[in-house]
N, CA, C and O atoms as a MOPAC input file, in Angstrom:
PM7 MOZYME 1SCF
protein

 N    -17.03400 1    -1.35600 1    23.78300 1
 C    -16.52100 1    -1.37600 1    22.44000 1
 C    -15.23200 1    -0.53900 1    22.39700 1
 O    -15.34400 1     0.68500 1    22.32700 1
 N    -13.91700 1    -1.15600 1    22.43600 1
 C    -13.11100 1    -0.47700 1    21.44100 1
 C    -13.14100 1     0.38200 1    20.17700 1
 O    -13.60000 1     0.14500 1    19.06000 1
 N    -12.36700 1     1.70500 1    20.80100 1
 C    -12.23100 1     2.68000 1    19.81500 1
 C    -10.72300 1     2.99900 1    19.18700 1
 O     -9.70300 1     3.06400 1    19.87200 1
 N    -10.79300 1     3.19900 1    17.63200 1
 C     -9.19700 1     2.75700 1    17.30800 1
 C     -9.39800 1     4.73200 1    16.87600 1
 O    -10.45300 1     5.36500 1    16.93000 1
 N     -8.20600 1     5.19700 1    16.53400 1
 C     -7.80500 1     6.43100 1    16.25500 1
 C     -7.67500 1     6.12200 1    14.26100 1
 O     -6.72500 1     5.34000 1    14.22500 1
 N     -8.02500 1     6.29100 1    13.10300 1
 C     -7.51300 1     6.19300 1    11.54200 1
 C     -6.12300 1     6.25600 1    11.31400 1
 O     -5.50600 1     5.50300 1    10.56000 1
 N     -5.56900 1     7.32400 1    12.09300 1
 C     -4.85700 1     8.06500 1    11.69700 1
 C     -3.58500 1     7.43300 1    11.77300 1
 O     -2.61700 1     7.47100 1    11.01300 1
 N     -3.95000 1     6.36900 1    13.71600 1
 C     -2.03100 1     5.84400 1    14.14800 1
 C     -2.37400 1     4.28600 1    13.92100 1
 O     -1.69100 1     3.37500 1    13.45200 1
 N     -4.11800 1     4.33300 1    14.59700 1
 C     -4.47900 1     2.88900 1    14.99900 1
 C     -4.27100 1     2.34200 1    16.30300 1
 O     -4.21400 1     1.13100 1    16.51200 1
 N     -4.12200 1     3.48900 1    17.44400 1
 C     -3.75400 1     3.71000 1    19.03200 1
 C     -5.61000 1     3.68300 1    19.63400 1
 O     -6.62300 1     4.33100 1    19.37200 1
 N     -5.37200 1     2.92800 1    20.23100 1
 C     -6.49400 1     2.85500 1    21.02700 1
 C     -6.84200 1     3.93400 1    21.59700 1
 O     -5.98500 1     4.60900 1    22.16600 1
 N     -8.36600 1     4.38900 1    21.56400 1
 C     -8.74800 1     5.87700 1    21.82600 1
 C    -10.02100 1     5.77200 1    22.85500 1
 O    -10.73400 1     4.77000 1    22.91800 1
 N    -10.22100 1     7.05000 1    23.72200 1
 C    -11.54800 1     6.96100 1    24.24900 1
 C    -12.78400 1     7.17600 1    23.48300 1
 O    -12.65300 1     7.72200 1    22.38800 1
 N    -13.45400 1     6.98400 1    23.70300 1
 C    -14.96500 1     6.89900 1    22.94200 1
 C    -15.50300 1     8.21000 1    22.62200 1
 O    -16.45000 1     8.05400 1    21.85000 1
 N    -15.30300 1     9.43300 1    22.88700 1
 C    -15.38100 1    10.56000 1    23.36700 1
 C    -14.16900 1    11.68700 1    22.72300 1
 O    -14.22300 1    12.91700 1    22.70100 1
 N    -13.13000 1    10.80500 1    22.24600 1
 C    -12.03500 1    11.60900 1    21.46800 1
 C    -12.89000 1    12.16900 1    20.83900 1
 O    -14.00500 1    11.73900 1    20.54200 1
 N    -12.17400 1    13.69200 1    20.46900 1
 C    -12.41600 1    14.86800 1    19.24500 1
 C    -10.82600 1    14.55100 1    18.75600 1
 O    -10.84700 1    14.34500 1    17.54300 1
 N     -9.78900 1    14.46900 1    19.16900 1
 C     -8.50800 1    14.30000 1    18.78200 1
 C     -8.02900 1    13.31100 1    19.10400 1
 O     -8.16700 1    13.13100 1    20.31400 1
 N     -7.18700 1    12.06300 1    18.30000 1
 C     -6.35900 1    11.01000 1    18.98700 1
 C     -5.10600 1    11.56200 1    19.85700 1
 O     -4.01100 1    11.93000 1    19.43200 1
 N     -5.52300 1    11.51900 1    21.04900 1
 C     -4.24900 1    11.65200 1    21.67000 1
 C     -2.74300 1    11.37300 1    21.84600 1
 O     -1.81600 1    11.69600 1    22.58900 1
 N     -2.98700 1    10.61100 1    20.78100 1
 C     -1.31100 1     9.66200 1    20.68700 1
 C     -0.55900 1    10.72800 1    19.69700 1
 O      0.46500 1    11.37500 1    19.91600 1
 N     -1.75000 1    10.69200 1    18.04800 1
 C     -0.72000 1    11.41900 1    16.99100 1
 C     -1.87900 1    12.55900 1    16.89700 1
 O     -1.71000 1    12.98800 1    15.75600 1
 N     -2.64400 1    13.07300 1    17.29700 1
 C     -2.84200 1    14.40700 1    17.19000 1
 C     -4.41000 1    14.07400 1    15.82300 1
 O     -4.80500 1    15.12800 1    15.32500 1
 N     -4.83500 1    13.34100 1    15.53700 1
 C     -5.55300 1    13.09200 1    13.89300 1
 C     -7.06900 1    14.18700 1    14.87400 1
 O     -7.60000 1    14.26900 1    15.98100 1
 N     -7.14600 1    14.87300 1    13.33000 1
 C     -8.95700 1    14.94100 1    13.94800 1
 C     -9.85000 1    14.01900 1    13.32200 1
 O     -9.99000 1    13.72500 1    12.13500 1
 N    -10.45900 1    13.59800 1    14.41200 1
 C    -11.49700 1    12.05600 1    14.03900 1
 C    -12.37400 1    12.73300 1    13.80100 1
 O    -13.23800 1    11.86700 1    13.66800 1
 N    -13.26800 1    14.38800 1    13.49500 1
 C    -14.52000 1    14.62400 1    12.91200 1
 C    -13.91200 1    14.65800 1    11.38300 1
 O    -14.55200 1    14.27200 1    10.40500 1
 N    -12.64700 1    15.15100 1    11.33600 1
 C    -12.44100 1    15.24700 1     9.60400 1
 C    -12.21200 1    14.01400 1     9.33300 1
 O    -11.25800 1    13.97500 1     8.55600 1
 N    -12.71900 1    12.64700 1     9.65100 1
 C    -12.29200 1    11.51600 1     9.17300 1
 C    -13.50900 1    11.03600 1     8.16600 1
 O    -13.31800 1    10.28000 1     7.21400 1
 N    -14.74800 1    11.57400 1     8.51400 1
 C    -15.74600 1    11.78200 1     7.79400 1
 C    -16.03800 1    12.34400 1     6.32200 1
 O    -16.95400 1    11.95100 1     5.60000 1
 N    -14.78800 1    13.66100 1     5.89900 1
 C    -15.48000 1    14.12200 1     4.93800 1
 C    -13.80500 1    13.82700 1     4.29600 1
 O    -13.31300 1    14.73200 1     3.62300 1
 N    -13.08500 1    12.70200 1     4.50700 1
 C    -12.29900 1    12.15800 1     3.72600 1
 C    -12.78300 1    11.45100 1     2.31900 1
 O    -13.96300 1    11.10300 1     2.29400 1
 N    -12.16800 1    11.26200 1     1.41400 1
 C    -12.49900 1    10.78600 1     0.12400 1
 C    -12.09500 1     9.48800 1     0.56100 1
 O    -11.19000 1     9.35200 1     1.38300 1
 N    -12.76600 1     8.44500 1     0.01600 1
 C    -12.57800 1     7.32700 1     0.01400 1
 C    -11.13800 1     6.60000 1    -0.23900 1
 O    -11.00800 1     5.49100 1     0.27900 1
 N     -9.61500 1     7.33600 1    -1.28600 1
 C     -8.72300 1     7.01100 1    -1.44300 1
 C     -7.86100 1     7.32300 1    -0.68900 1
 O     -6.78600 1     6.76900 1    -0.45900 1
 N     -8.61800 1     8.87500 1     0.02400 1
 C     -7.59600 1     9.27500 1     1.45800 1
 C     -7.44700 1     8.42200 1     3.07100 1
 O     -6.70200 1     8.61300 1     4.03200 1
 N     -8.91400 1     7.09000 1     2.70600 1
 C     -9.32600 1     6.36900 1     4.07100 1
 C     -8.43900 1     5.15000 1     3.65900 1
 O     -8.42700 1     4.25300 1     4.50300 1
 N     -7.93600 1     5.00200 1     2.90100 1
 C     -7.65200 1     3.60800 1     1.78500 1
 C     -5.89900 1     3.91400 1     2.22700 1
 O     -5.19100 1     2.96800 1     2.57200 1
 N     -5.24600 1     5.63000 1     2.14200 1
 C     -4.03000 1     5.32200 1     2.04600 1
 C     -4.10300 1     5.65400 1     3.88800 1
 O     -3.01200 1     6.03200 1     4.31500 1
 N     -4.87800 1     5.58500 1     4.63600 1
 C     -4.49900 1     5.49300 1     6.25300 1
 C     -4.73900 1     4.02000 1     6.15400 1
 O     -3.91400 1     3.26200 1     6.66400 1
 N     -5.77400 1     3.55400 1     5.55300 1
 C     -5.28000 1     1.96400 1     6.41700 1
 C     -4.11400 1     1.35800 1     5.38800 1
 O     -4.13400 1     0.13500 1     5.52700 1
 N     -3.39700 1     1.63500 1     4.69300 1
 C     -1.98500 1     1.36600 1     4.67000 1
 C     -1.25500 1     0.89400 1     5.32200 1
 O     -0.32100 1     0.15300 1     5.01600 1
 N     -1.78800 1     1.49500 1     6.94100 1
 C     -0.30100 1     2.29000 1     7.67900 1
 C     -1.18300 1     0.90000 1     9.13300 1
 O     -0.64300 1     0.68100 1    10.21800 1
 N     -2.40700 1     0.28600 1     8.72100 1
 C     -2.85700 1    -0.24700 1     9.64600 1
 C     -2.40400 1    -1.73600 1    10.56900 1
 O     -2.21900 1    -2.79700 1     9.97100 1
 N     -2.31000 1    -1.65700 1    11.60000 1
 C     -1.39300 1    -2.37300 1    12.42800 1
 C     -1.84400 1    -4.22900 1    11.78300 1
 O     -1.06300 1    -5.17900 1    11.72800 1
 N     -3.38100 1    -4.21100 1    11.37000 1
 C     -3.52200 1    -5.27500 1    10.93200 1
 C     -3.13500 1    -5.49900 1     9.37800 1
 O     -3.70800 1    -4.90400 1     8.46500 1
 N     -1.86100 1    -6.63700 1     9.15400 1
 C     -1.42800 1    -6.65800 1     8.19600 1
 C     -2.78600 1    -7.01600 1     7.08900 1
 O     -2.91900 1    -6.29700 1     6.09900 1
 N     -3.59500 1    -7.97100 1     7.29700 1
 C     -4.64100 1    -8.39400 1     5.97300 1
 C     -4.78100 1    -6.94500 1     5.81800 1
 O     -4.00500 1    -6.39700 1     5.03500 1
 N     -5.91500 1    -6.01700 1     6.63300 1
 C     -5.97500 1    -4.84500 1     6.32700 1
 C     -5.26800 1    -3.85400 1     5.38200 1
 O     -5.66000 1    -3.32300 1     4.34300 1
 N     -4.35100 1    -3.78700 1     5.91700 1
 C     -2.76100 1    -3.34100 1     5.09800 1
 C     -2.99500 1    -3.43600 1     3.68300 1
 O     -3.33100 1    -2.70800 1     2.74900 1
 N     -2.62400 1    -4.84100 1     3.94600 1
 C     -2.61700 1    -5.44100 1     2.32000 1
 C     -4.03700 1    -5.21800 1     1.64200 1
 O     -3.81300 1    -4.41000 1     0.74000 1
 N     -5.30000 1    -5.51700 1     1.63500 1
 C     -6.32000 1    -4.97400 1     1.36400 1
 C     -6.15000 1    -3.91400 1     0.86500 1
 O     -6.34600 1    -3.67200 1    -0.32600 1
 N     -5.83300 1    -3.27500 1     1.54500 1
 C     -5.97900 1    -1.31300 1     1.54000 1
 C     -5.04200 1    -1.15300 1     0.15100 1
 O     -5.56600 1    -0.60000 1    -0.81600 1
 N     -3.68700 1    -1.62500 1     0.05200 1
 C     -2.89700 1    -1.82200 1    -0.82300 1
 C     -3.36300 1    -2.49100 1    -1.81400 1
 O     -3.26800 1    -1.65400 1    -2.71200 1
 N     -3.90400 1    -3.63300 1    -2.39400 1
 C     -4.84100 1    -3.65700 1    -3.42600 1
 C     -5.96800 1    -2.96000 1    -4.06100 1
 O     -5.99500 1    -2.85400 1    -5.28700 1
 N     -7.02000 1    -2.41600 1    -3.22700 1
 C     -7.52700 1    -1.82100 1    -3.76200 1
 C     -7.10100 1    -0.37500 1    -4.41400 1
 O     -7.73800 1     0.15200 1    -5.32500 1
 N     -6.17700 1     0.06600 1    -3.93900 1
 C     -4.93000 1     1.31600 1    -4.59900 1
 C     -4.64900 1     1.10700 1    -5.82700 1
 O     -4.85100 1     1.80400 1    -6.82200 1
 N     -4.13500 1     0.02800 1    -5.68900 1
 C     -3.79300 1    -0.54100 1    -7.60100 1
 C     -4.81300 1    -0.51700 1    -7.81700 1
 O     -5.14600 1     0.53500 1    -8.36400 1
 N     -6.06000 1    -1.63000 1    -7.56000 1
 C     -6.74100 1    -1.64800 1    -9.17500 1
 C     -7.03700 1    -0.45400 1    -9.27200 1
 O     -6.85700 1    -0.16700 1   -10.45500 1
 N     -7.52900 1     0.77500 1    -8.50600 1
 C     -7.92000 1     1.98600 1    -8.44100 1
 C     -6.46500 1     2.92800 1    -9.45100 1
 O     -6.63100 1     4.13400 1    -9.63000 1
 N     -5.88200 1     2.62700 1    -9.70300 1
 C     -4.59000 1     2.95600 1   -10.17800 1
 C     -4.57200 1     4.39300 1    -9.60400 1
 O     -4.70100 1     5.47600 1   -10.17400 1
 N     -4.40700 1     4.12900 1    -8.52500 1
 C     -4.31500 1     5.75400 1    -7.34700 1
 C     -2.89200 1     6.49800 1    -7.52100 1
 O     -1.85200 1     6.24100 1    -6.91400 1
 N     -3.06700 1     7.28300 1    -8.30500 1
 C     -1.64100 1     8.08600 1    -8.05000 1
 C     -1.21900 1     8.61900 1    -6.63400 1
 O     -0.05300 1     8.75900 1    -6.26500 1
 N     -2.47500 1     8.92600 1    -5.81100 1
 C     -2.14800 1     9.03600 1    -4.49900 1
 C     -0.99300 1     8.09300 1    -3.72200 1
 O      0.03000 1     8.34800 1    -3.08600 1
 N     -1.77800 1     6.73800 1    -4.15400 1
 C     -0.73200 1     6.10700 1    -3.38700 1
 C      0.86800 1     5.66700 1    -3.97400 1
 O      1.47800 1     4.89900 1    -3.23100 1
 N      1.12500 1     5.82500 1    -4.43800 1
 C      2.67600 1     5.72700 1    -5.15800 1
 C      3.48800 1     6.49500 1    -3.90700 1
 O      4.44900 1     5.86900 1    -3.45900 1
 N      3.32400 1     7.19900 1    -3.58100 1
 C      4.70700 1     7.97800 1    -2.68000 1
 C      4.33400 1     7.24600 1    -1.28700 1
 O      5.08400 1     7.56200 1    -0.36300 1
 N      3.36900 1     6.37600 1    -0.98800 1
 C      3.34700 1     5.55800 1    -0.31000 1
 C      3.52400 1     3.99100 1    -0.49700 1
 O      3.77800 1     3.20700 1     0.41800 1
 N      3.32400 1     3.61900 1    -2.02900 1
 C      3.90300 1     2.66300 1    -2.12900 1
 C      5.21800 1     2.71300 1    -1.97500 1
 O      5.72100 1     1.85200 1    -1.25400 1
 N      6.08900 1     3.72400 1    -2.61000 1
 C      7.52300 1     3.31700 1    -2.12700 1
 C      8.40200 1     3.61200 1    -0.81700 1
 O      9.61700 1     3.53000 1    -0.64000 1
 N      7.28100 1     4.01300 1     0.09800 1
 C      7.74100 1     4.12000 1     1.59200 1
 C      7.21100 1     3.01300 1     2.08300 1
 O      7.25000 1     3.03300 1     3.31300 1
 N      6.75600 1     2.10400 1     1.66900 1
 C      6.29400 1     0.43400 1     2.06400 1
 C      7.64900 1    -0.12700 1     1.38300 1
 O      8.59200 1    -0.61900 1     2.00300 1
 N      7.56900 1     0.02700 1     0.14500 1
 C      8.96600 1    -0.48700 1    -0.56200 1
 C     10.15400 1    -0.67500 1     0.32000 1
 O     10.47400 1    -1.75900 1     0.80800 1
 N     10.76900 1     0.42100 1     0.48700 1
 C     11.84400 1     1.23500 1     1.27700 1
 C     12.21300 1     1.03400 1     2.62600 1
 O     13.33400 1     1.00600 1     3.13500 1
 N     11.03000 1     0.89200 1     3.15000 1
 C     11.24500 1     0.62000 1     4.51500 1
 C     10.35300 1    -0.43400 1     5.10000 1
 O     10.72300 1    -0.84500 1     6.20000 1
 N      9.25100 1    -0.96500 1     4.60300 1
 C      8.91800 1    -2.27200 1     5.40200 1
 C      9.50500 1    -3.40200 1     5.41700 1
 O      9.91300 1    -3.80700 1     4.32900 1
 N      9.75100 1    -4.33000 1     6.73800 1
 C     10.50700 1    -5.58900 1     6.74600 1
 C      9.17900 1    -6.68400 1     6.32600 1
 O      9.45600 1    -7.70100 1     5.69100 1
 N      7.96700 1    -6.44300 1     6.66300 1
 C      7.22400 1    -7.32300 1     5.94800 1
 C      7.47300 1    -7.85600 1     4.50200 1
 O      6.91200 1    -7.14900 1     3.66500 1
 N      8.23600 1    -9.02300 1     3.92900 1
 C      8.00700 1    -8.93700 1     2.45300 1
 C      6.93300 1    -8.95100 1     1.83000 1
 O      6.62800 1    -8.34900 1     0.80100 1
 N      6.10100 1    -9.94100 1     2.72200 1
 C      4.51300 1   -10.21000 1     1.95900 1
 C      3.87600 1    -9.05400 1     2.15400 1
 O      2.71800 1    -9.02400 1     1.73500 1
 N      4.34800 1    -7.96900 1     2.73500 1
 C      3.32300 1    -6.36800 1     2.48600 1
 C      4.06900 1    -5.88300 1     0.99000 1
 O      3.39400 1    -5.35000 1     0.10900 1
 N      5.41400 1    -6.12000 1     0.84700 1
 C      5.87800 1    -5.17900 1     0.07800 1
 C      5.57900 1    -6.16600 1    -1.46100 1
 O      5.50300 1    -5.50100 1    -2.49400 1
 N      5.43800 1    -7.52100 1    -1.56500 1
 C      5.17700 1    -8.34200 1    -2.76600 1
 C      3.59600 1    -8.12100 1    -3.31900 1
 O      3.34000 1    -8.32600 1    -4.50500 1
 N      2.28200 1    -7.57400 1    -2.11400 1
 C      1.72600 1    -6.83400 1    -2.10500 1
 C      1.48500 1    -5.70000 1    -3.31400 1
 O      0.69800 1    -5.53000 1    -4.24500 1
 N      2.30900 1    -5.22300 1    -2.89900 1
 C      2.54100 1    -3.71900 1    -3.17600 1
 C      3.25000 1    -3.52900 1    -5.12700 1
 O      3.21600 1    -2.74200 1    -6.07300 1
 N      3.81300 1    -4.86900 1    -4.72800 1
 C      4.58200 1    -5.11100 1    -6.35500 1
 C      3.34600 1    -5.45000 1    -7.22900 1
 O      2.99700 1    -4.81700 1    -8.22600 1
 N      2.72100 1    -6.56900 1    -6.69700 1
 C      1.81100 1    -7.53100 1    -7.69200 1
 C      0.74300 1    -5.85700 1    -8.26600 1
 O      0.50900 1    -5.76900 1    -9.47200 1
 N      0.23500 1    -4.75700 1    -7.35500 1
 C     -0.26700 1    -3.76300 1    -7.35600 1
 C     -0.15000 1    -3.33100 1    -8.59700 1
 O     -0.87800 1    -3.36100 1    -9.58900 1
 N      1.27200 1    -2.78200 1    -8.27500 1
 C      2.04500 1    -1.84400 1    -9.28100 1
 C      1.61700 1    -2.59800 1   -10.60700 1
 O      1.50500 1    -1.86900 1   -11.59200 1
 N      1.33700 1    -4.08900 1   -10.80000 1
 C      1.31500 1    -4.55700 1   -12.49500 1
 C     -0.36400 1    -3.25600 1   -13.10300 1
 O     -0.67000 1    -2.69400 1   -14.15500 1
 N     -0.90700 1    -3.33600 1   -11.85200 1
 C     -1.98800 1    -2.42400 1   -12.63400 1
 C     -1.87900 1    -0.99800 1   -13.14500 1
 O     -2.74300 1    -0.20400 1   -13.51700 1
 N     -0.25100 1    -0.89000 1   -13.02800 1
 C     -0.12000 1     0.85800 1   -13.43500 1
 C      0.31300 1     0.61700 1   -14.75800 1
 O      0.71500 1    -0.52200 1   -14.99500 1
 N      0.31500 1     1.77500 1   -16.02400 1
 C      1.16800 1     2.01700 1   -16.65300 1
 C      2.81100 1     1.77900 1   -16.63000 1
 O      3.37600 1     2.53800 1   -15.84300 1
 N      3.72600 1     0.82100 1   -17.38200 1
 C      5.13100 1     0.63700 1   -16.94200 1
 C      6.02500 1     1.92800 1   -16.78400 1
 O      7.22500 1     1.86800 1   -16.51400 1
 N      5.30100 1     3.14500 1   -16.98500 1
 C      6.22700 1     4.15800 1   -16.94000 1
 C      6.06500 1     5.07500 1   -15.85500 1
 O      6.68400 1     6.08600 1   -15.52100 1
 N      5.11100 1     4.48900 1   -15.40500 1
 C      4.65400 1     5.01600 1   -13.93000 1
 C      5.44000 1     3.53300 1   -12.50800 1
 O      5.93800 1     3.84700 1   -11.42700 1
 N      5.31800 1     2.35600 1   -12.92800 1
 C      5.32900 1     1.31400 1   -12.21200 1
 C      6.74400 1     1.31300 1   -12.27900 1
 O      7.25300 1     1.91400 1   -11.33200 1
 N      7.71500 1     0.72800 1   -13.27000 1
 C      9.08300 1     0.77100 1   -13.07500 1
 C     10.14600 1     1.35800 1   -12.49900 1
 O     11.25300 1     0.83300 1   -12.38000 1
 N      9.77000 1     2.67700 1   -12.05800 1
 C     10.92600 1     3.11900 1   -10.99200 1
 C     10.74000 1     2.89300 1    -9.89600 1
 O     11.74600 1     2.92500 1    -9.18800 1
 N      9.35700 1     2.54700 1    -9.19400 1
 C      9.07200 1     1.69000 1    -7.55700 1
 C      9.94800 1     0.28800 1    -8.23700 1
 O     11.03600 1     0.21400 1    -7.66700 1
 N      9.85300 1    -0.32400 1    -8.81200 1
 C      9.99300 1    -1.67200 1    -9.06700 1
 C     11.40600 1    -1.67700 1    -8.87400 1
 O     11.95100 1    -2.19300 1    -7.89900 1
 N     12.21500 1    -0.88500 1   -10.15800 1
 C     13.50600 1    -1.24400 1    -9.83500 1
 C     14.18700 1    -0.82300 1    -8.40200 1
 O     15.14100 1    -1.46600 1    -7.96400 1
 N     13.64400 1     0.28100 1    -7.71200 1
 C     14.11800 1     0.49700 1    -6.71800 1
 C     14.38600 1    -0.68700 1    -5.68300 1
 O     15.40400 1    -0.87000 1    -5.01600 1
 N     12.81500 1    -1.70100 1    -5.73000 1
 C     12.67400 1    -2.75200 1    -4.85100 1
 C     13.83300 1    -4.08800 1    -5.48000 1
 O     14.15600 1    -5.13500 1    -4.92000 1
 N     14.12600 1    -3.70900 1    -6.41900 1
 C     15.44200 1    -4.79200 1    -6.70800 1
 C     16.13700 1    -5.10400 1    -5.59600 1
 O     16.33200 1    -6.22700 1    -5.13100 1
 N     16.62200 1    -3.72300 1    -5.05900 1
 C     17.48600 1    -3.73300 1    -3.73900 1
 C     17.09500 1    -4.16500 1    -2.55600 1
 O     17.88900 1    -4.01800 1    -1.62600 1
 N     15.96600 1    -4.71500 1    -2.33100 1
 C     15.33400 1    -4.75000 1    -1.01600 1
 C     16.20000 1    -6.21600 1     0.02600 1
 O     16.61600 1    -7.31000 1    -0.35500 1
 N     16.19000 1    -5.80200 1     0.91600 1
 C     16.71200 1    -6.12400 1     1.83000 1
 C     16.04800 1    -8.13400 1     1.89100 1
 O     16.48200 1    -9.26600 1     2.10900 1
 N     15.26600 1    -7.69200 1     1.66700 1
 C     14.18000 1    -9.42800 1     1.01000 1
 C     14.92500 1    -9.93900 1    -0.10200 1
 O     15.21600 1    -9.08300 1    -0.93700 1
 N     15.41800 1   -11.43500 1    -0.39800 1
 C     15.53400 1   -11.95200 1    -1.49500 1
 C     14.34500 1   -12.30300 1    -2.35000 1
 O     14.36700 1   -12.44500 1    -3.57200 1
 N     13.02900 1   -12.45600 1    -1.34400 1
 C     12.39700 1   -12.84000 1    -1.90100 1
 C     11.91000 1   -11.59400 1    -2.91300 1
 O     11.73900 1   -11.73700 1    -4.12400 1
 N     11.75000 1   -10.52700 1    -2.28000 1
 C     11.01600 1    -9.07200 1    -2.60100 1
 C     12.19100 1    -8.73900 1    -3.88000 1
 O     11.94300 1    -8.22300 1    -4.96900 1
 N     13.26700 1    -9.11900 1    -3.46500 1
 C     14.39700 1    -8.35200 1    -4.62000 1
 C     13.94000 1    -9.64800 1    -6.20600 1
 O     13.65000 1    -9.26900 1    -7.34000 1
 N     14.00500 1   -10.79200 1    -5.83800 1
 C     13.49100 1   -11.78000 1    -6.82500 1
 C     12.45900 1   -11.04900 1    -7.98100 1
 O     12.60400 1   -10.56600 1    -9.10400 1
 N     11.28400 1   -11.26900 1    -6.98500 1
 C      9.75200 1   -10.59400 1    -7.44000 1
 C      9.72600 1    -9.51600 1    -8.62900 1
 O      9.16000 1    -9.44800 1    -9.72000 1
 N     11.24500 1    -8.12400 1    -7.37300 1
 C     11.05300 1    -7.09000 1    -8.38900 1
 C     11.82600 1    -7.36600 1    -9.48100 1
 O     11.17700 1    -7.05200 1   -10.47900 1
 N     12.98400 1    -7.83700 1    -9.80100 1
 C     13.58900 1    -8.30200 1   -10.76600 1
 C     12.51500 1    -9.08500 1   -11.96600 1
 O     12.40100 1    -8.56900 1   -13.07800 1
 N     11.88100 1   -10.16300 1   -11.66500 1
 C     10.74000 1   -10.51700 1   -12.65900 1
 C      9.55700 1    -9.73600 1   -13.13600 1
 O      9.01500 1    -9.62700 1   -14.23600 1
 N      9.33700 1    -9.24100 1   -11.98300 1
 C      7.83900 1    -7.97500 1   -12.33100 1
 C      8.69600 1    -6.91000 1   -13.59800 1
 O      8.09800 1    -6.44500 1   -14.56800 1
 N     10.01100 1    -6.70700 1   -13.34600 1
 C     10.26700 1    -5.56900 1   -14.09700 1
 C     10.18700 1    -6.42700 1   -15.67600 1
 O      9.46100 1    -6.06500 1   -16.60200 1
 N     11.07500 1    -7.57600 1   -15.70700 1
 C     11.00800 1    -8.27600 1   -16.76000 1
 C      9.69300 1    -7.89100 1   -17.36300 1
 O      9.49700 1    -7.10300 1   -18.28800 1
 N      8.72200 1    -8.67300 1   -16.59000 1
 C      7.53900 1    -8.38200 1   -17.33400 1
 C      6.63800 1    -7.34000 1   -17.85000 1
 O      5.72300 1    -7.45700 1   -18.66500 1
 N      7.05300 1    -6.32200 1   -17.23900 1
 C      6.30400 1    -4.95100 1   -17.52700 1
 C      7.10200 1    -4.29500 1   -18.69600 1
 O      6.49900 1    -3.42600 1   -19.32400 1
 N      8.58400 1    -4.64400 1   -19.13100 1
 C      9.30700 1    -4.25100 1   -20.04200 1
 C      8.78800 1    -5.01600 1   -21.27700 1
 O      8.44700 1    -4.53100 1   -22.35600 1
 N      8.79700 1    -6.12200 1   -20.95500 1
 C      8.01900 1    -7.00500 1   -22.09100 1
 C      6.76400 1    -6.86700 1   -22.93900 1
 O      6.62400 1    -6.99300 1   -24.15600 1
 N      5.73700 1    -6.52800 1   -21.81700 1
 C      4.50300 1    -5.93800 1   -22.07800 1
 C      3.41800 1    -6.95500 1   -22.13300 1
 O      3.59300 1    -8.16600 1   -21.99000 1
 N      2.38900 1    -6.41800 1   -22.33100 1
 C      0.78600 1    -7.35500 1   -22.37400 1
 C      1.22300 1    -8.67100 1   -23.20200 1
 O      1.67900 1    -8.55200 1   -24.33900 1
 N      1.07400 1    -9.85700 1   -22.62000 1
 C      1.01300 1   -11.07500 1   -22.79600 1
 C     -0.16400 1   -11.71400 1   -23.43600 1
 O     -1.19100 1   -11.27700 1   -22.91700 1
 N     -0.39700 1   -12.57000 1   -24.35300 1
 C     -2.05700 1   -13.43000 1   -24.26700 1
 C     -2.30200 1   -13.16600 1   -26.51700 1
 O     -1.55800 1   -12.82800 1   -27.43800 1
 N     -3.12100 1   -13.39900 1   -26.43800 1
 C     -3.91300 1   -12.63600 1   -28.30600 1
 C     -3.99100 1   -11.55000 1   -27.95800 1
 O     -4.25800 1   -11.00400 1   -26.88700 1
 N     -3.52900 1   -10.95700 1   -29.75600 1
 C     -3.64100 1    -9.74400 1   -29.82300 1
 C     -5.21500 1    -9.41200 1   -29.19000 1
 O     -6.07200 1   -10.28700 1   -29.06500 1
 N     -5.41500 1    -7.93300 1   -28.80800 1
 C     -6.84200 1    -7.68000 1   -28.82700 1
 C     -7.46900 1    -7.52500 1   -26.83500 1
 O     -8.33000 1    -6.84000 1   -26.28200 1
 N     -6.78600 1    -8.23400 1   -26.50400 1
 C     -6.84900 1    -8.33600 1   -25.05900 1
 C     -6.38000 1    -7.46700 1   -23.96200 1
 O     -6.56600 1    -7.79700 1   -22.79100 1

């Protein structure tokens, strides 16, 4: 059985106390909070994962992860991680969500710069549908 490290996602011996690649301690991986295991697989080499990990952040409306959403923003070439990461953001407050958003205007993606351009539309606009909802 393959052993992965949380921390890089570097293949490890079975027997690690420390990942040898980035240094993580794998006994404190245990008495992590569930949103702290959520923003390492973020960073996880398998994109579904990734993205997963990144949904459940939003609906969780994790303030944790915001300074990691916009280092996905910022610097991933994946668009479909970072459109991800947008559709997310609709579950925040717009005054929390709109400065990741407009930032991603700029993104190096037309598609991602598109997205954020409409997401912002819509979060400026506000709750859509009958009153009451």
């Amino acid at each position: 059985m393959n052993h992965f490290c949380p921390g890089c996602f570097a293949e490890i011996p079975a027997e690690a106390v420390r990942c040898p690649v980035c240094g993580f301690d794998l006994a404190a991986y245990d008495g992590l909070h569930f949103e702290e295991r959520l923003l390492l697989a973020t960073r996880h080499l398998i994109r579904e994962h990734q993205m997963m990990a990144v949904q459940v952040l939003g609906q969780r409306r994790s303030r944790l992860a915001l300074a990691r959403f916009a280092d996905i923003l910022a610097n991933e070439r994946d668009p479909y991680v970072c459109l991800v990461v947008l559709r997310a953001l609709r579950n925040y407050p717009p005054d929390v969500a709109l400065p990741l958003v407009r930032a991603a205007e700029g993104h190096r993606s037309r598609l991602v710069a598109r997205f954020a351009r409409e997401l912002e539309a819509e979060l400026r606009a506000g709750p859509t549908g009958p009153p009451g909802t």
